[in-house]
């Protein structure tokens, strides 16, 4: 009896729902149980429980298991990946093996012959099983195992022609795709491939922090083939190993459930001492844009920011170091104000996300399309709102200011540590004080702090000597800490939330800019007048409400 009929017999779905799922399955080619879950007719847990009951197989939670290394070694990675089954326990000559597909039992005889044990099958959730396999056998472990079998020990010592041939082998293609797919599954923003004398290290930047990817040590032998494959994907010169190269890759990720996801990968290759190092920045083409309400702004700051982005003209700046979420805030702001009555044009480097009803221009230095030139051109297209990806020099700053003074609302970013520093940075670029004072309406400084994992969060009140000197505990504080679980890779954090500092320019602030007063003086005056709330204050509030930790606030604000 198939899974559909089992679920109908148990009353979990109707005949009509089964027919709809079968029709959807014919279009997508997915397994029927995945289609039923995707359509919302039944939950994954209900499917698992029904299968366990039907086949009289115990259901196990792999997230709670930590098998011994000797047990995991009873099956080779190639077989584990091919059959999607893992050994979890061995006792008195019986090997317990977890699978997610009780209909596929052809491997039982192979398992018995290979291990010399009797086999007891138990059921596990498919996603958890795949995570378990990657965690214990490594990303691409099956591919590397096959490559080691098929290739001579000295196969990676080859000329450019052989490298091209290796890079186009199905096994190398699958290995690179596995590494990229794992990066997407782990929510990584960057992938680092780093060659050293005796090893090749792959690292993912997750929630702003680099973490090693779980790849088998044997990947070291295929470093040149991996880099060559990535070069081919990015249309780079595979034979050039002495000069840095930059390229782009379009990567389609097909998750176990849900629609395919398109990613734009920006690739940088640099010659290193023991090979070529590669860094890939992952930008999702199909990601749903975050809204301002999702970013973590407190209500008073959000209300003031709303007022700024709805003004008819002026410059609104977002500041912070690289990777602090400035572009995300600007995209969310544009998405909030765009309408049929407002024309928005952006000039960016690169265009990271596609925003509906926004005209977006990609900077191209080779053709002379710089931020300043692009901005001059788009002003002739009668925009109401203009976004400049970044103000990098005096020329761009002055064109942006002139645009704001002629009736346009201009969004842009600057690399400064705090909100008040943005005004002094513009003065340092050579912009006249009266132009800065008359055009800038407000500056938002921001950082990203890692959010305490909701799966393993638990209350934690730090001892008094662990608190910063300027932190004042309150009775209603409810700080949390993540104990560490599989969902957060045992880091205690999953996802990020913004920390914000908003400076709205007042008459007092503008007078100080005209007098070229420094940033600390502007901060002191704005705090006295109640026109500024510091990054640290917002960070402490997010600690009080259990969203992040004090150590995370200190880490994010130390730069």
Coordinates of C-alpha atoms in Angstrom, one line a residue:
X1 CA 0.0 0.0 0.0
X2 CA 1.4 3.4 -1.0
X3 CA 1.8 6.4 1.4
X4 CA -1.3 8.1 0.0
X5 CA -3.6 5.2 0.7
X6 CA -2.0 4.7 4.1
X7 CA -2.8 8.3 5.0
X8 CA -6.4 8.0 3.6
X9 CA -7.0 4.8 5.6
X10 CA -5.9 6.4 8.8
X11 CA -8.2 9.4 8.1
X12 CA -5.3 11.9 7.9
X13 CA -6.2 13.1 4.4
X14 CA -9.3 12.8 2.2
X15 CA -9.6 11.1 -1.2
X16 CA -10.0 14.5 -2.8
X17 CA -6.8 15.7 -1.2
X18 CA -5.0 12.6 -2.4
X19 CA -6.1 13.2 -6.0
X20 CA -5.0 16.9 -5.8
X21 CA -1.6 15.8 -4.5
X22 CA -1.2 13.1 -7.2
X23 CA -1.9 15.7 -9.8
X24 CA 0.7 18.1 -8.3
X25 CA 3.1 15.2 -8.1
X26 CA 2.8 14.5 -11.8
X27 CA 3.8 18.1 -12.5
X28 CA 6.7 18.4 -10.0
X29 CA 8.1 14.8 -9.9
X30 CA 8.4 15.1 -6.1
X31 CA 7.7 12.2 -3.7
X32 CA 4.0 12.0 -2.8
X33 CA 4.5 12.5 0.9
X34 CA 6.5 15.7 0.3
X35 CA 3.8 17.0 -2.0
X36 CA 1.1 16.4 0.7
X37 CA 3.2 18.2 3.3
X38 CA 3.9 21.1 0.9
X39 CA 0.2 21.5 0.1
X40 CA -0.6 21.6 3.8
X41 CA -2.8 18.5 3.8
X42 CA -0.7 16.7 6.5
X43 CA 2.3 17.5 8.7
X44 CA 5.7 15.7 8.4
X45 CA 5.3 14.3 11.9
X46 CA 1.9 12.8 11.0
X47 CA 3.4 11.2 7.9
X48 CA 6.3 9.8 9.9
X49 CA 4.0 8.4 12.7
X50 CA 1.6 6.8 10.1
X51 CA 4.5 5.1 8.3
X52 CA 5.9 3.9 11.6
X53 CA 2.6 2.5 12.6
X54 CA 2.0 0.8 9.2
X55 CA 5.4 -0.8 9.0
X56 CA 5.7 -1.4 12.8
X57 CA 8.9 0.5 12.9
X58 CA 10.0 2.7 15.8
X59 CA 10.4 6.4 15.1
X60 CA 13.6 8.0 16.3
X61 CA 14.6 11.6 16.9
X62 CA 18.1 11.9 15.4
X63 CA 18.6 15.3 17.0
X64 CA 19.0 13.7 20.4
X65 CA 21.4 10.9 19.3
X66 CA 25.2 10.9 19.4
X67 CA 26.3 7.5 18.0
X68 CA 29.8 6.2 18.7
X69 CA 32.4 6.7 16.0
X70 CA 32.9 2.9 15.7
X71 CA 29.2 2.5 14.9
X72 CA 29.2 5.2 12.3
X73 CA 32.2 3.5 10.6
X74 CA 30.4 0.2 10.1
X75 CA 29.0 1.6 6.8
X76 CA 31.0 3.4 4.1
X77 CA 30.0 7.0 3.3
X78 CA 29.2 6.0 -0.3
X79 CA 26.6 3.5 0.9
X80 CA 25.2 5.9 3.5
X81 CA 24.6 8.6 0.9
X82 CA 23.3 6.3 -1.8
X83 CA 20.8 4.5 0.4
X84 CA 20.0 7.5 2.8
X85 CA 20.4 5.4 5.9
X86 CA 22.7 5.7 8.9
X87 CA 23.8 3.2 11.6
X88 CA 23.0 4.6 15.0
X89 CA 23.5 1.6 17.4
X90 CA 25.1 -1.8 17.5
X91 CA 24.1 -4.3 20.3
X92 CA 24.5 -8.1 20.5
X93 CA 25.1 -8.6 16.8
X94 CA 22.2 -6.3 15.8
X95 CA 22.9 -3.0 13.9
X96 CA 20.1 -0.4 14.2
X97 CA 19.9 1.6 11.0
X98 CA 17.8 4.7 10.5
X99 CA 16.0 5.4 7.2
X100 CA 13.4 7.8 6.0
X101 CA 11.9 5.6 3.3
X102 CA 10.5 2.3 4.6
X103 CA 9.4 1.4 1.0
X104 CA 13.0 1.1 -0.1
X105 CA 14.3 -2.1 1.6
X106 CA 16.4 -3.5 -1.2
X107 CA 19.5 -2.4 0.8
X108 CA 18.8 -4.8 3.7
X109 CA 20.7 -7.7 2.1
X110 CA 23.6 -5.5 1.2
X111 CA 23.8 -4.2 4.7
X112 CA 23.7 -7.7 6.2
X113 CA 26.5 -8.9 4.0
X114 CA 28.6 -5.9 4.5
X115 CA 28.4 -5.7 8.3
X116 CA 27.8 -9.3 9.2
X117 CA 25.1 -8.2 11.6
X118 CA 21.3 -8.6 11.6
X119 CA 19.7 -5.3 10.7
X120 CA 16.9 -3.5 12.6
X121 CA 15.4 -0.6 10.7
X122 CA 14.0 2.5 12.4
X123 CA 12.3 5.5 10.9
X124 CA 13.6 9.1 11.0
X125 CA 12.5 12.4 9.5
X126 CA 14.1 12.9 6.1
X127 CA 15.4 16.4 6.7
X128 CA 16.9 15.4 10.0
X129 CA 18.4 12.3 8.4
X130 CA 20.1 14.4 5.7
X131 CA 21.4 16.8 8.4
X132 CA 22.7 13.9 10.4
X133 CA 24.5 12.4 7.4
X134 CA 26.2 15.7 6.6
X135 CA 27.1 16.3 10.2
X136 CA 28.8 12.9 10.7
X137 CA 30.0 11.9 7.2
X138 CA 30.8 15.4 5.9
X139 CA 29.5 17.5 3.0
X140 CA 30.2 15.6 -0.3
X141 CA 31.5 12.6 1.6
X142 CA 30.0 10.2 -0.9
X143 CA 31.5 12.1 -3.9
X144 CA 34.9 12.2 -2.4
X145 CA 34.8 8.5 -1.6
X146 CA 33.9 7.8 -5.2
X147 CA 36.6 10.1 -6.5
X148 CA 39.2 8.4 -4.4
X149 CA 38.2 5.1 -5.8
X150 CA 38.2 6.2 -9.4
X151 CA 41.3 8.4 -9.4
X152 CA 45.0 7.6 -9.1
X153 CA 46.8 9.1 -6.1
X154 CA 48.7 11.5 -8.3
X155 CA 45.8 12.5 -10.4
X156 CA 45.7 16.0 -9.0
X157 CA 49.2 16.7 -10.4
X158 CA 48.2 17.8 -13.9
X159 CA 48.5 20.5 -16.5
X160 CA 45.9 23.0 -17.5
X161 CA 44.3 20.6 -20.0
X162 CA 43.9 17.9 -17.4
X163 CA 42.5 20.4 -14.9
X164 CA 39.8 21.4 -17.4
X165 CA 39.0 17.7 -17.9
X166 CA 38.9 17.1 -14.1
X167 CA 36.8 20.2 -13.4
X168 CA 34.2 18.9 -15.9
X169 CA 33.9 15.4 -14.4
X170 CA 30.5 14.6 -12.9
X171 CA 32.0 13.9 -9.5
X172 CA 33.7 17.3 -9.2
X173 CA 30.6 19.1 -10.5
X174 CA 28.5 17.2 -7.8
X175 CA 31.1 18.0 -5.1
X176 CA 31.0 21.8 -5.8
X177 CA 27.2 21.7 -6.0
X178 CA 27.1 19.9 -2.6
X179 CA 29.3 22.6 -1.0
X180 CA 27.2 25.4 -2.4
X181 CA 23.9 23.7 -1.5
X182 CA 25.1 23.2 2.0
X183 CA 26.0 26.9 2.2
X184 CA 22.5 27.7 1.2
X185 CA 21.0 25.2 3.7
X186 CA 23.1 26.8 6.5
X187 CA 22.0 30.3 5.6
X188 CA 25.6 31.3 4.8
X189 CA 26.3 34.7 3.2
X190 CA 29.9 33.8 2.1
X191 CA 31.8 30.7 1.2
X192 CA 35.6 30.7 1.7
X193 CA 37.8 28.1 0.0
X194 CA 41.3 28.4 1.5
X195 CA 44.3 26.3 0.4
X196 CA 47.1 25.5 3.0
X197 CA 50.2 23.3 2.8
X198 CA 48.6 20.1 3.9
X199 CA 44.8 20.8 3.8
X200 CA 42.0 22.6 2.1
X201 CA 39.6 24.4 4.4
X202 CA 36.1 25.4 3.5
X203 CA 34.4 27.9 5.7
X204 CA 30.9 29.5 5.7
X205 CA 30.1 32.9 7.1
X206 CA 26.8 32.3 9.1
X207 CA 25.2 35.2 10.9
X208 CA 28.3 37.3 10.4
X209 CA 30.7 34.7 11.9
X210 CA 33.0 32.3 10.0
X211 CA 32.4 28.6 10.8
X212 CA 34.2 25.6 9.3
X213 CA 32.2 23.5 6.9
X214 CA 32.1 19.8 7.8
X215 CA 34.0 18.4 4.8
X216 CA 36.1 15.2 4.9
X217 CA 39.9 15.7 5.0
X218 CA 40.3 13.9 1.7
X219 CA 39.0 17.1 0.0
X220 CA 42.6 18.4 0.1
X221 CA 43.5 16.3 -2.9
X222 CA 40.9 17.9 -5.1
X223 CA 41.5 21.6 -4.3
X224 CA 42.8 22.5 -7.8
X225 CA 39.8 20.7 -9.4
X226 CA 37.3 22.5 -7.1
X227 CA 38.8 25.9 -7.9
X228 CA 38.9 25.1 -11.7
X229 CA 35.3 24.1 -11.6
X230 CA 34.3 27.3 -9.9
X231 CA 36.3 29.3 -12.5
X232 CA 34.5 27.5 -15.3
X233 CA 31.1 28.3 -13.7
X234 CA 32.2 32.0 -13.5
X235 CA 33.6 32.1 -17.0
X236 CA 37.1 32.9 -15.8
X237 CA 40.5 32.0 -17.3
X238 CA 41.2 28.6 -15.9
X239 CA 44.9 28.7 -16.9
X240 CA 45.6 32.1 -15.2
X241 CA 46.9 31.4 -11.7
X242 CA 49.2 34.4 -11.1
X243 CA 46.6 37.2 -11.1
X244 CA 43.4 37.9 -9.1
X245 CA 40.2 37.3 -11.0
X246 CA 36.6 38.3 -10.3
X247 CA 33.4 36.7 -11.8
X248 CA 29.8 35.9 -11.2
X249 CA 27.9 32.6 -11.0
X250 CA 24.2 31.9 -11.3
X251 CA 23.4 29.0 -9.0
X252 CA 20.0 27.2 -8.8
X253 CA 19.4 25.4 -5.5
X254 CA 16.6 22.8 -5.5
X255 CA 15.6 22.1 -1.9
X256 CA 13.9 18.8 -0.9
X257 CA 10.6 20.7 -0.6
X258 CA 9.5 24.0 -2.1
X259 CA 10.4 25.9 -5.3
X260 CA 13.9 26.2 -6.7
X261 CA 15.9 29.2 -5.4
X262 CA 18.1 31.4 -7.7
X263 CA 21.4 32.7 -6.3
X264 CA 23.8 35.2 -7.8
X265 CA 27.3 34.4 -6.6
X266 CA 30.0 37.0 -6.7
X267 CA 33.3 35.2 -7.0
X268 CA 36.9 36.5 -6.2
X269 CA 40.0 34.4 -6.8
X270 CA 43.4 35.4 -5.4
X271 CA 46.7 33.5 -5.8
X272 CA 47.9 32.3 -2.4
X273 CA 51.1 30.6 -1.2
X274 CA 49.8 27.0 -1.6
X275 CA 47.2 27.5 -4.4
X276 CA 44.3 29.8 -5.2
X277 CA 41.9 31.1 -2.5
X278 CA 38.3 31.7 -3.4
X279 CA 35.5 33.7 -1.8
X280 CA 31.9 33.5 -2.9
X281 CA 29.3 36.1 -1.8
X282 CA 25.8 34.5 -2.0
X283 CA 23.0 36.9 -3.0
X284 CA 19.5 35.4 -3.3
X285 CA 17.6 36.5 -6.5
X286 CA 14.4 35.0 -5.1
X287 CA 14.6 36.1 -1.5
X288 CA 11.6 37.8 0.0
X289 CA 12.5 41.4 0.9
X290 CA 12.5 42.1 4.6
X291 CA 10.2 44.8 5.8
X292 CA 11.2 47.6 8.2
X293 CA 9.0 45.8 10.8
X294 CA 11.2 42.7 10.5
X295 CA 14.5 44.5 11.1
X296 CA 14.2 44.9 14.8
X297 CA 13.7 48.7 15.1
X298 CA 11.9 49.8 18.3
X299 CA 8.7 51.6 17.7
X300 CA 9.9 55.2 18.5
X301 CA 12.9 54.8 16.2
X302 CA 10.7 53.3 13.4
X303 CA 8.2 56.2 13.7
X304 CA 11.0 58.7 13.4
X305 CA 12.6 56.8 10.4
X306 CA 9.2 56.6 8.7
X307 CA 8.9 60.4 9.0
X308 CA 12.4 60.8 7.4
X309 CA 11.8 58.5 4.4
X310 CA 8.5 60.1 3.6
X311 CA 9.9 63.6 3.3
X312 CA 9.8 65.2 -0.2
X313 CA 13.5 66.1 -0.4
X314 CA 16.8 65.9 1.4
X315 CA 19.5 63.3 2.1
X316 CA 18.9 60.3 4.4
X317 CA 22.0 58.3 5.2
X318 CA 22.6 54.8 6.6
X319 CA 26.0 54.2 8.1
X320 CA 27.9 51.2 9.5
X321 CA 30.8 48.9 8.6
X322 CA 30.7 46.3 5.7
X323 CA 28.1 43.6 6.5
X324 CA 26.1 45.6 9.0
X325 CA 22.9 45.4 6.9
X326 CA 22.8 48.9 5.4
X327 CA 21.6 47.7 2.0
X328 CA 18.8 45.6 3.6
X329 CA 17.6 48.7 5.5
X330 CA 17.6 50.8 2.4
X331 CA 15.7 48.1 0.3
X332 CA 13.1 47.8 3.1
X333 CA 12.7 51.5 3.2
X334 CA 12.3 51.8 -0.6
X335 CA 9.8 49.0 -0.5
X336 CA 7.8 50.8 2.1
X337 CA 7.4 54.1 0.2
X338 CA 7.2 52.9 -3.4
X339 CA 3.9 53.4 -5.1
X340 CA 2.3 54.3 -8.4
X341 CA 2.7 58.0 -7.5
X342 CA 6.4 57.8 -6.7
X343 CA 9.2 57.0 -9.2
X344 CA 12.3 55.5 -7.6
X345 CA 15.6 55.0 -9.4
X346 CA 18.7 53.4 -7.8
X347 CA 22.4 53.2 -8.8
X348 CA 24.1 50.3 -7.1
X349 CA 27.3 48.2 -7.0
X350 CA 26.1 45.5 -7.2
X351 CA 22.3 45.3 -7.5
X352 CA 21.8 42.8 -4.6
X353 CA 18.0 42.4 -4.6
X354 CA 15.3 43.2 -7.2
X355 CA 12.6 45.5 -5.8
X356 CA 9.3 45.6 -7.6
X357 CA 8.5 49.0 -9.3
X358 CA 12.0 50.3 -8.6
X359 CA 14.3 51.2 -11.6
X360 CA 17.7 49.7 -10.7
X361 CA 21.0 50.5 -12.4
X362 CA 24.3 48.5 -12.0
X363 CA 27.5 50.5 -11.7
X364 CA 30.0 49.6 -14.5
X365 CA 33.4 51.2 -14.1
X366 CA 34.7 49.8 -17.4
X367 CA 32.1 51.8 -19.3
X368 CA 32.4 54.9 -17.1
X369 CA 29.1 54.4 -15.3
X370 CA 30.2 55.4 -11.8
X371 CA 28.0 56.4 -8.9
X372 CA 28.4 60.1 -9.8
X373 CA 27.8 59.7 -13.5
X374 CA 24.9 57.4 -12.9
X375 CA 23.3 59.8 -10.5
X376 CA 23.7 62.8 -13.0
X377 CA 22.0 60.7 -15.7
X378 CA 19.1 59.5 -13.6
X379 CA 18.2 63.0 -12.5
X380 CA 17.1 63.6 -16.1
X381 CA 14.6 60.7 -15.7
X382 CA 12.3 62.7 -13.4
X383 CA 12.7 60.6 -10.3
X384 CA 11.0 61.4 -6.9
X385 CA 13.4 59.2 -4.9
X386 CA 17.0 58.3 -5.7
X387 CA 19.2 55.7 -4.0
X388 CA 23.0 55.9 -4.4
X389 CA 24.6 52.6 -3.2
X390 CA 27.4 54.4 -1.5
X391 CA 29.0 57.9 -1.2
X392 CA 32.7 57.1 -1.8
X393 CA 34.1 60.5 -2.8
X394 CA 33.5 64.2 -3.0
X395 CA 32.1 64.1 -6.5
X396 CA 29.4 61.6 -5.6
X397 CA 28.6 63.5 -2.4
X398 CA 28.2 66.9 -4.2
X399 CA 26.0 65.4 -6.9
X400 CA 23.8 63.7 -4.3
X401 CA 23.5 67.0 -2.3
X402 CA 22.6 69.0 -5.5
X403 CA 19.9 66.3 -6.2
X404 CA 18.5 66.8 -2.7
X405 CA 18.5 70.6 -3.0
X406 CA 16.6 70.4 -6.3
X407 CA 13.6 68.6 -4.8
X408 CA 14.7 64.9 -4.7
X409 CA 14.8 62.5 -1.7
X410 CA 18.2 60.8 -1.8
X411 CA 19.1 57.6 0.1
X412 CA 22.7 56.5 0.5
X413 CA 25.2 54.8 2.7
X414 CA 28.5 55.8 4.3
X415 CA 31.2 53.8 6.2
X416 CA 31.3 55.5 9.6
X417 CA 31.1 54.1 13.2
X418 CA 28.2 56.2 14.4
X419 CA 25.5 58.5 13.2
X420 CA 27.2 61.8 14.1
X421 CA 30.4 60.7 12.3
X422 CA 28.5 60.8 8.9
X423 CA 28.4 64.6 8.9
X424 CA 32.1 65.0 9.7
X425 CA 33.0 62.4 7.1
X426 CA 31.2 64.5 4.4
X427 CA 33.2 67.5 5.6
X428 CA 36.4 65.5 5.4
X429 CA 35.6 64.7 1.8
X430 CA 35.7 68.4 1.1
X431 CA 32.0 69.2 1.0
X432 CA 31.1 72.7 2.2
X433 CA 29.5 72.8 5.7
X434 CA 26.6 74.8 4.5
X435 CA 25.7 72.2 1.9
X436 CA 25.8 69.4 4.5
X437 CA 23.8 71.3 7.0
X438 CA 21.1 72.3 4.4
X439 CA 20.7 68.9 2.7
X440 CA 21.1 66.0 5.3
X441 CA 17.9 65.3 7.1
X442 CA 18.9 62.3 9.2
X443 CA 21.5 59.6 9.7
X444 CA 20.8 56.0 10.8
X445 CA 23.8 54.0 12.2
X446 CA 23.4 50.3 12.6
X447 CA 25.0 47.0 13.5
X448 CA 23.8 43.4 13.3
X449 CA 23.9 41.2 16.4
X450 CA 23.2 37.5 16.5
X451 CA 19.8 36.5 17.8
X452 CA 19.6 34.0 20.6
X453 CA 18.4 30.7 19.1
X454 CA 14.8 30.2 19.9
X455 CA 15.1 26.4 19.8
X456 CA 17.5 26.2 22.7
X457 CA 17.0 29.6 24.5
X458 CA 16.9 29.5 28.3
X459 CA 16.8 32.2 31.0
X460 CA 20.3 33.4 32.1
X461 CA 21.0 36.3 34.5
X462 CA 24.7 37.3 34.4
X463 CA 26.5 37.8 37.7
X464 CA 26.9 41.5 38.7
X465 CA 30.6 41.4 37.9
X466 CA 29.8 40.2 34.3
X467 CA 27.7 43.3 33.6
X468 CA 29.2 46.4 31.9
X469 CA 29.8 49.3 34.3
X470 CA 27.2 51.5 32.5
X471 CA 24.5 48.8 32.5
X472 CA 21.7 49.3 35.0
X473 CA 19.8 46.1 35.7
X474 CA 16.0 46.3 36.0
X475 CA 13.6 43.9 37.8
X476 CA 11.7 43.2 34.5
X477 CA 14.8 42.2 32.6
X478 CA 14.4 38.7 31.0
X479 CA 17.8 37.9 29.4
X480 CA 18.2 34.6 27.5
X481 CA 21.1 32.5 26.3
X482 CA 21.2 29.7 23.8
X483 CA 22.3 26.4 25.2
X484 CA 23.3 25.1 21.7
X485 CA 21.5 22.7 19.5
X486 CA 21.6 21.3 15.9
X487 CA 19.4 24.1 14.6
X488 CA 22.1 26.7 15.5
X489 CA 25.1 24.4 14.9
X490 CA 25.7 24.5 18.7
X491 CA 26.5 28.2 18.7
X492 CA 23.5 29.3 20.7
X493 CA 22.6 31.9 18.0
X494 CA 20.4 31.7 14.9
X495 CA 19.6 34.7 12.7
X496 CA 20.4 38.3 13.4
X497 CA 18.6 41.4 14.5
X498 CA 19.5 45.1 13.9
X499 CA 20.8 47.5 16.5
X500 CA 20.1 51.2 15.6
X501 CA 21.1 54.7 16.4
X502 CA 19.1 57.5 14.7
X503 CA 20.2 61.1 14.5
X504 CA 17.7 63.6 13.1
X505 CA 19.2 66.9 12.3
X506 CA 17.8 69.9 14.1
X507 CA 18.6 73.6 14.0
X508 CA 21.1 73.1 16.8
X509 CA 22.8 70.3 14.9
X510 CA 22.9 72.2 11.7
X511 CA 24.6 75.2 13.5
X512 CA 27.2 72.9 14.9
X513 CA 27.9 71.4 11.4
X514 CA 28.3 75.0 10.1
X515 CA 30.9 75.6 12.8
X516 CA 32.7 72.3 11.9
X517 CA 32.2 70.9 15.4
X518 CA 33.4 67.3 15.9
X519 CA 31.3 64.2 16.2
X520 CA 31.5 63.8 20.1
X521 CA 30.2 67.4 20.5
X522 CA 27.3 66.7 18.2
X523 CA 26.5 63.5 20.0
X524 CA 26.6 65.3 23.4
X525 CA 24.2 68.0 22.2
X526 CA 21.9 65.6 20.5
X527 CA 21.7 63.4 23.7
X528 CA 20.9 66.5 25.8
X529 CA 18.1 67.5 23.4
X530 CA 16.7 64.0 23.2
X531 CA 17.4 63.8 19.4
X532 CA 19.6 60.7 19.7
X533 CA 19.5 57.2 21.1
X534 CA 22.9 55.4 21.1
X535 CA 23.6 52.1 19.5
X536 CA 24.7 50.8 22.9
X537 CA 21.4 51.8 24.5
X538 CA 19.5 49.9 21.8
X539 CA 21.8 46.9 22.2
X540 CA 21.2 46.8 25.9
X541 CA 17.4 46.9 25.3
X542 CA 17.7 43.8 23.0
X543 CA 19.6 42.1 25.8
X544 CA 17.0 42.9 28.4
X545 CA 14.2 41.4 26.2
X546 CA 16.2 38.2 25.5
X547 CA 16.9 38.8 21.8
X548 CA 20.7 38.8 22.2
X549 CA 23.5 38.6 24.8
X550 CA 25.8 41.3 26.3
X551 CA 28.9 39.6 24.8
X552 CA 27.3 39.8 21.4
X553 CA 26.4 43.5 21.8
X554 CA 30.0 44.2 22.9
X555 CA 31.4 42.2 19.9
X556 CA 29.2 44.1 17.4
X557 CA 29.9 47.5 18.8
X558 CA 33.6 47.1 19.4
X559 CA 34.5 48.2 15.8

